[in-house]
Coordinates of C-alpha atoms in Angstrom, one line a residue:
Chain A
M224 CA 74.3 127.3 159.4
A225 CA 77.1 127.3 156.8
P226 CA 77.9 124.0 155.0
N227 CA 81.4 123.8 156.6
E228 CA 79.7 124.3 160.0
L229 CA 77.3 121.5 159.3
L230 CA 80.3 119.3 158.4
L231 CA 82.0 120.4 161.6
E232 CA 78.9 119.5 163.6
V233 CA 78.8 116.0 162.1
R234 CA 82.5 115.5 162.9
A235 CA 81.9 116.9 166.5
R236 CA 79.0 114.4 166.9
R237 CA 81.2 111.5 165.8
A238 CA 83.9 112.7 168.2
Y239 CA 81.3 112.8 171.0
E240 CA 80.0 109.3 170.4
L241 CA 83.6 107.8 170.1
G242 CA 84.7 109.6 173.2
R243 CA 81.6 108.3 175.1
L244 CA 82.3 104.7 173.9
R245 CA 85.9 105.0 175.1
W246 CA 84.8 106.4 178.4
S247 CA 82.2 103.6 178.8
L248 CA 84.9 101.0 178.3
R249 CA 86.5 102.1 181.6
F250 CA 84.4 99.4 183.2
A251 CA 86.1 96.6 181.2
P252 CA 89.0 96.1 183.7
A253 CA 86.6 95.8 186.7
V254 CA 84.5 93.1 184.8
A255 CA 87.7 91.4 183.7
A256 CA 88.9 91.3 187.4
A257 CA 85.6 89.8 188.5
F258 CA 85.9 87.1 185.8
V259 CA 89.5 86.3 186.8
V260 CA 88.6 86.1 190.5
A261 CA 85.7 83.7 189.7
V262 CA 87.8 81.5 187.4
G263 CA 90.7 81.6 189.8
C264 CA 88.4 80.3 192.6
G265 CA 87.5 77.3 190.4
R266 CA 84.3 78.4 188.8
P267 CA 83.7 76.9 185.3
L268 CA 85.2 78.8 182.5
D269 CA 82.2 78.6 180.1
V270 CA 79.7 79.9 182.7
C271 CA 82.1 82.6 183.8
G272 CA 82.8 83.6 180.2
A273 CA 79.1 83.9 179.4
L274 CA 78.3 85.8 182.6
G275 CA 81.4 88.1 182.2
A276 CA 80.5 88.8 178.5
A277 CA 76.9 89.7 179.5
V278 CA 78.1 92.0 182.3
L279 CA 80.6 93.7 180.0
L280 CA 78.0 94.3 177.3
L281 CA 75.5 95.6 179.7
A282 CA 77.9 97.8 181.6
V283 CA 79.4 99.4 178.5
G284 CA 76.1 99.6 176.7
L285 CA 74.2 101.2 179.6
S286 CA 77.1 103.6 180.3
F287 CA 77.2 104.6 176.6
A288 CA 73.5 105.2 176.5
G289 CA 73.7 107.3 179.7
G290 CA 70.7 108.5 181.8
E291 CA 69.4 106.7 184.9
A292 CA 70.5 103.3 183.7
G293 CA 74.0 104.5 182.9
R294 CA 74.3 105.9 186.4
A295 CA 73.4 102.5 187.8
V296 CA 76.5 100.8 186.3
T297 CA 79.0 101.7 189.0
P298 CA 76.7 101.0 192.0
G299 CA 75.6 97.8 190.3
L300 CA 79.1 96.6 189.9
V301 CA 80.0 97.5 193.5
A302 CA 76.9 95.8 194.8
G303 CA 77.5 92.7 192.7
S304 CA 81.0 92.4 194.1
F305 CA 79.6 91.7 197.6
A306 CA 77.6 88.8 196.2
L307 CA 80.6 87.7 194.2
V308 CA 83.2 87.8 197.0
L309 CA 81.3 86.3 199.9
P310 CA 80.6 82.8 198.4
L311 CA 84.1 82.7 197.0
A312 CA 85.5 83.7 200.4
V313 CA 83.9 80.6 201.9
R314 CA 86.7 78.6 200.2
T315 CA 89.4 80.6 201.9
I316 CA 88.2 79.2 205.3
G317 CA 88.7 75.7 204.0
H318 CA 85.1 74.9 203.1
F319 CA 84.6 73.2 199.7
C320 CA 81.1 72.7 198.3
D321 CA 80.9 69.2 196.9
S322 CA 77.4 69.6 195.6
A323 CA 75.1 72.3 194.3
A324 CA 72.8 71.7 197.3
C325 CA 75.4 72.7 199.9
M326 CA 73.5 74.5 202.5
S327 CA 76.0 74.8 205.3
L328 CA 77.9 77.9 204.1
C329 CA 77.6 78.4 200.4
M330 CA 73.9 79.1 200.2
P331 CA 73.9 81.5 203.2
A332 CA 76.9 83.3 201.8
C333 CA 74.9 83.9 198.6
V334 CA 71.9 85.2 200.4
V335 CA 73.9 87.5 202.7
G336 CA 75.9 88.7 199.7
G337 CA 72.7 89.4 197.9
A338 CA 71.3 91.2 200.9
L339 CA 74.3 93.4 201.2
A340 CA 74.0 94.2 197.4
G341 CA 70.3 95.0 197.8
A342 CA 70.9 97.3 200.8
F343 CA 73.7 99.1 199.0
L344 CA 71.7 99.7 195.9
A345 CA 68.7 100.9 197.9
L346 CA 70.8 103.4 199.9
R347 CA 72.4 104.8 196.7
A348 CA 69.0 105.1 195.0
A349 CA 67.5 106.9 198.0
R350 CA 70.6 109.2 198.5
D351 CA 70.7 110.2 194.8
E352 CA 66.9 110.2 194.4
R353 CA 67.0 107.7 191.6
G354 CA 64.0 105.9 190.2
R355 CA 62.9 102.5 189.0
V356 CA 65.2 102.5 185.9
F357 CA 68.2 103.0 188.2
L358 CA 67.1 100.2 190.5
A359 CA 66.3 97.8 187.7
A360 CA 69.6 98.3 185.9
G361 CA 71.6 98.2 189.2
V362 CA 69.9 94.9 190.3
V363 CA 70.5 93.3 186.9
I364 CA 74.2 94.2 186.8
A365 CA 74.6 93.2 190.5
G366 CA 72.8 90.0 189.9
L367 CA 75.0 89.0 186.9
V368 CA 78.2 89.9 188.8
G369 CA 77.0 88.1 191.9
S370 CA 76.2 85.0 189.8
L371 CA 79.9 84.7 188.9
G372 CA 80.3 83.6 192.6
C373 CA 76.9 82.3 193.5
T374 CA 76.8 79.6 190.9
L375 CA 79.0 77.9 193.4
A376 CA 75.7 76.8 195.1
G377 CA 74.1 76.1 191.7
L378 CA 70.9 77.8 190.4
S379 CA 69.6 77.8 194.0
G380 CA 72.5 80.0 194.9
V381 CA 71.6 82.6 192.3
V382 CA 68.0 82.5 193.3
G383 CA 69.0 82.9 197.0
M384 CA 71.2 85.9 196.1
L385 CA 68.3 87.6 194.2
A386 CA 66.0 86.9 197.1
G387 CA 68.5 88.5 199.4
V388 CA 68.6 91.6 197.2
L389 CA 64.9 92.0 197.3
V390 CA 64.4 91.1 201.0
A391 CA 67.1 93.5 202.2
G392 CA 66.8 96.1 199.5
T393 CA 63.1 96.8 199.7
P394 CA 62.8 97.8 203.4
V395 CA 66.1 99.7 203.2
L396 CA 64.8 101.7 200.3
L397 CA 61.4 102.4 201.9
A398 CA 63.1 103.4 205.2
A399 CA 65.6 105.7 203.4
R400 CA 63.0 107.4 201.4
R401 CA 60.7 108.1 204.3
Chain B
M234 CA 82.0 139.0 176.5
V235 CA 79.9 136.0 177.4
E236 CA 76.7 136.7 179.3
R237 CA 76.4 135.1 182.7
S238 CA 73.1 133.5 181.7
E239 CA 74.7 132.0 178.6
R240 CA 77.5 130.6 180.7
A241 CA 75.1 129.0 183.1
E242 CA 73.1 127.6 180.3
L243 CA 76.3 126.1 178.7
R244 CA 77.2 124.5 182.1
R245 CA 73.7 122.9 182.3
L246 CA 73.9 121.7 178.8
M247 CA 77.3 120.2 179.3
E248 CA 76.1 118.4 182.4
R249 CA 73.3 116.9 180.3
L250 CA 75.7 115.9 177.6
A251 CA 78.0 114.3 180.1
E252 CA 75.0 112.3 181.3
G253 CA 74.5 111.0 177.8
D254 CA 71.6 113.3 176.9
R255 CA 72.1 113.7 173.1
T256 CA 69.4 116.4 172.8
A257 CA 71.9 118.8 174.5
F258 CA 74.4 118.3 171.7
G259 CA 73.0 120.8 169.2
P260 CA 72.6 123.7 171.7
V261 CA 76.1 123.1 173.1
F262 CA 77.5 123.2 169.6
V263 CA 75.7 126.5 168.8
L264 CA 76.9 128.1 172.1
L265 CA 80.4 126.8 172.1
W266 CA 81.7 127.1 168.5
P267 CA 81.6 130.9 168.2
Q268 CA 83.3 131.3 171.6
L269 CA 86.1 128.9 170.7
R270 CA 86.6 130.4 167.3
A271 CA 86.7 133.9 168.6
F272 CA 89.2 132.9 171.3
A273 CA 91.5 131.0 168.9
V274 CA 91.5 133.8 166.3
R275 CA 92.5 136.3 169.0
F276 CA 95.1 133.9 170.3
I277 CA 97.0 132.9 167.1
G278 CA 95.4 134.9 164.3
A279 CA 92.8 134.3 161.7
A280 CA 94.8 131.8 159.5
D281 CA 95.5 129.2 162.2
G282 CA 92.8 130.2 164.6
E283 CA 90.0 128.4 162.6
D284 CA 92.1 125.2 162.6
A285 CA 92.9 125.4 166.3
A286 CA 89.2 126.1 167.2
Q287 CA 88.0 123.1 165.2
A288 CA 90.6 120.8 166.8
A289 CA 89.5 122.2 170.2
L290 CA 85.8 121.7 169.5
L291 CA 86.3 118.1 168.5
K292 CA 88.4 117.5 171.7
V293 CA 85.8 119.1 173.9
F294 CA 83.0 116.9 172.5
S295 CA 85.3 113.9 172.6
R296 CA 85.9 114.5 176.3
A297 CA 82.3 115.7 177.1
S298 CA 81.5 112.5 179.0
E299 CA 84.4 113.2 181.4
Y300 CA 83.1 116.7 182.1
D301 CA 83.2 117.5 185.8
R302 CA 79.9 119.2 186.9
E303 CA 81.7 121.1 189.6
R304 CA 83.6 123.1 187.0
D305 CA 82.5 125.9 184.8
A306 CA 82.1 124.6 181.2
L307 CA 83.4 127.7 179.4
P308 CA 86.8 128.0 181.1
W309 CA 87.2 124.3 180.7
A310 CA 86.6 124.5 176.9
I311 CA 88.7 127.6 176.6
G312 CA 91.5 125.8 178.4
I313 CA 91.4 123.0 175.8
A314 CA 91.3 125.7 173.0
A315 CA 94.4 127.4 174.4
W316 CA 96.2 124.1 174.5
E317 CA 95.3 123.4 170.9
C318 CA 96.5 126.9 169.9
R319 CA 99.8 126.4 171.6
T320 CA 100.2 123.0 170.0
L321 CA 99.4 124.3 166.5
R322 CA 101.8 127.2 167.0
R323 CA 104.6 124.9 168.1
R324 CA 104.0 122.6 165.2
R325 CA 104.1 125.5 162.7
E326 CA 107.3 126.8 164.2
R327 CA 108.9 123.4 164.1
R328 CA 107.9 123.0 160.4
R329 CA 109.4 126.4 159.6
E330 CA 112.7 125.5 161.3
E331 CA 112.8 122.2 159.5
S332 CA 112.1 123.9 156.1
A333 CA 114.8 126.5 156.9
L334 CA 117.3 123.8 157.6
A335 CA 116.4 121.6 154.7
P336 CA 118.4 123.4 151.9
A337 CA 121.5 123.5 154.1
V338 CA 121.2 119.8 154.8
S339 CA 120.6 118.9 151.1
S340 CA 123.6 121.0 149.8
A341 CA 126.0 119.4 152.3
P342 CA 127.7 116.2 151.1
S343 CA 126.6 112.9 152.5
P344 CA 129.1 111.1 154.7
E345 CA 129.8 108.6 151.9
E346 CA 130.5 111.5 149.4
A347 CA 132.8 113.2 152.0
T348 CA 134.8 110.0 152.5
I349 CA 135.2 109.5 148.7
D350 CA 136.3 113.1 148.3
R351 CA 138.8 112.8 151.2
D352 CA 140.3 109.6 149.7
L353 CA 140.7 111.2 146.2
R354 CA 142.4 114.3 147.7
A355 CA 144.8 112.1 149.6
A356 CA 145.6 110.0 146.5
A357 CA 146.1 113.1 144.3
E358 CA 148.4 114.7 147.0
A359 CA 150.4 111.5 147.0
V360 CA 150.8 111.5 143.2
L361 CA 151.7 115.2 143.2
G362 CA 154.4 114.5 145.7
E363 CA 156.1 112.3 143.0
L364 CA 156.1 115.1 140.4
R365 CA 158.7 117.8 139.8
P366 CA 158.1 121.1 141.5
I367 CA 157.5 122.9 138.2
D368 CA 154.7 120.4 137.3
V369 CA 153.1 120.7 140.8
E370 CA 153.2 124.5 140.4
T371 CA 151.6 124.3 137.0
I372 CA 148.8 122.0 138.2
I373 CA 148.1 124.2 141.2
S374 CA 147.9 127.2 138.7
I375 CA 145.3 125.3 136.6
A376 CA 143.3 124.6 139.7
S377 CA 143.5 128.1 141.2
G378 CA 143.5 130.1 138.0
Q379 CA 146.5 132.2 139.1
R380 CA 149.2 131.8 136.4
A381 CA 152.8 132.9 136.5
V382 CA 153.2 132.6 132.7
Q383 CA 150.6 133.1 130.0
G384 CA 149.8 131.9 126.5
A385 CA 151.5 129.0 124.7
T386 CA 154.2 128.5 127.3
F387 CA 151.6 127.9 130.0
R388 CA 149.6 125.6 127.7
K389 CA 152.7 123.4 126.9
R390 CA 153.7 123.3 130.6
A391 CA 150.1 122.3 131.5
E392 CA 150.0 119.6 128.9
R393 CA 153.3 118.2 130.1
A394 CA 152.4 118.4 133.8
L395 CA 149.1 116.7 133.3
A396 CA 150.6 114.0 131.2
R397 CA 153.2 113.3 133.9
F398 CA 150.4 113.4 136.5
R399 CA 148.4 110.8 134.5
L400 CA 151.5 108.6 134.2
A401 CA 152.2 108.8 137.9
W402 CA 148.6 108.1 138.8
R403 CA 148.4 105.1 136.5
A404 CA 151.7 103.8 137.9
R405 CA 150.3 104.1 141.4
H406 CA 146.6 103.2 141.0
G407 CA 146.5 101.2 137.7
S408 CA 143.8 103.4 136.1
E409 CA 142.8 107.0 135.6

């Protein structure tokens, strides 16, 4: 290859990486929207900031890297939005959790939101014939997004959501792959 | 002419690149660069073709992550190259037009110079209006180069006419 072609290849590689980074940043508005919704519904700013930053880094990083994990970003964000919205929607019906141990509505909302997220991820994995990396990346992203809402019920809310993901996701995945 | 198998290979490689598989980068470069260069050289000539092909190649790689797997990769890349060729050609034409206009623009007086010139002409015409017709005729002869009389007679008339013009100017404007 001629020297100027080598130089052109280096420039092309740089253009590809920059283009990919720009393309990966398309998730930023969705993450920002989840953050605004959570803060708008009264979640603490520091917790939401930390979770939002983690989701943003993970979504952009995995999308930039590509592969199975990169493909899991969009389904992970969608799945996480179920777990985010359900506990926060509880407030719209006039219920206000006064403690982290609220079991009447907040905790069930987290578990149901997690179950919906798990089922959604399992169906997507089965439909697109994705493997463990896809599922792992999707569950982590969904878990972080869901935590923006489920911290409403404290740490137990987050654990409940993750339990919902596993309890609903596993049978759905097994059934869909059969 | 691009072989069908080569085209299908390019499509597969672009799909992999869009997925983030960096190992597909080298083969895509090797397949795509000659095609884009040949197209651009045919489209706008050898001189600009190389530049347009390079710009197109960088754009193709910059947008590789957005590549739609439903589309054929080669027409997509050629479409980008055609656009780059047209853009380069338009830019060159605009530059040529600007450079053709540039001397005409620089030789024309600026608005400020035109205003000063107009004021001076008006002032000179006002002063000329105060002179005798023979002095006006002599000054116009100096300016135009067409003389009714020649030699010493003209020189004396010119001296007198210009002296009266200076006097009239000083009387009206205070300085020369």
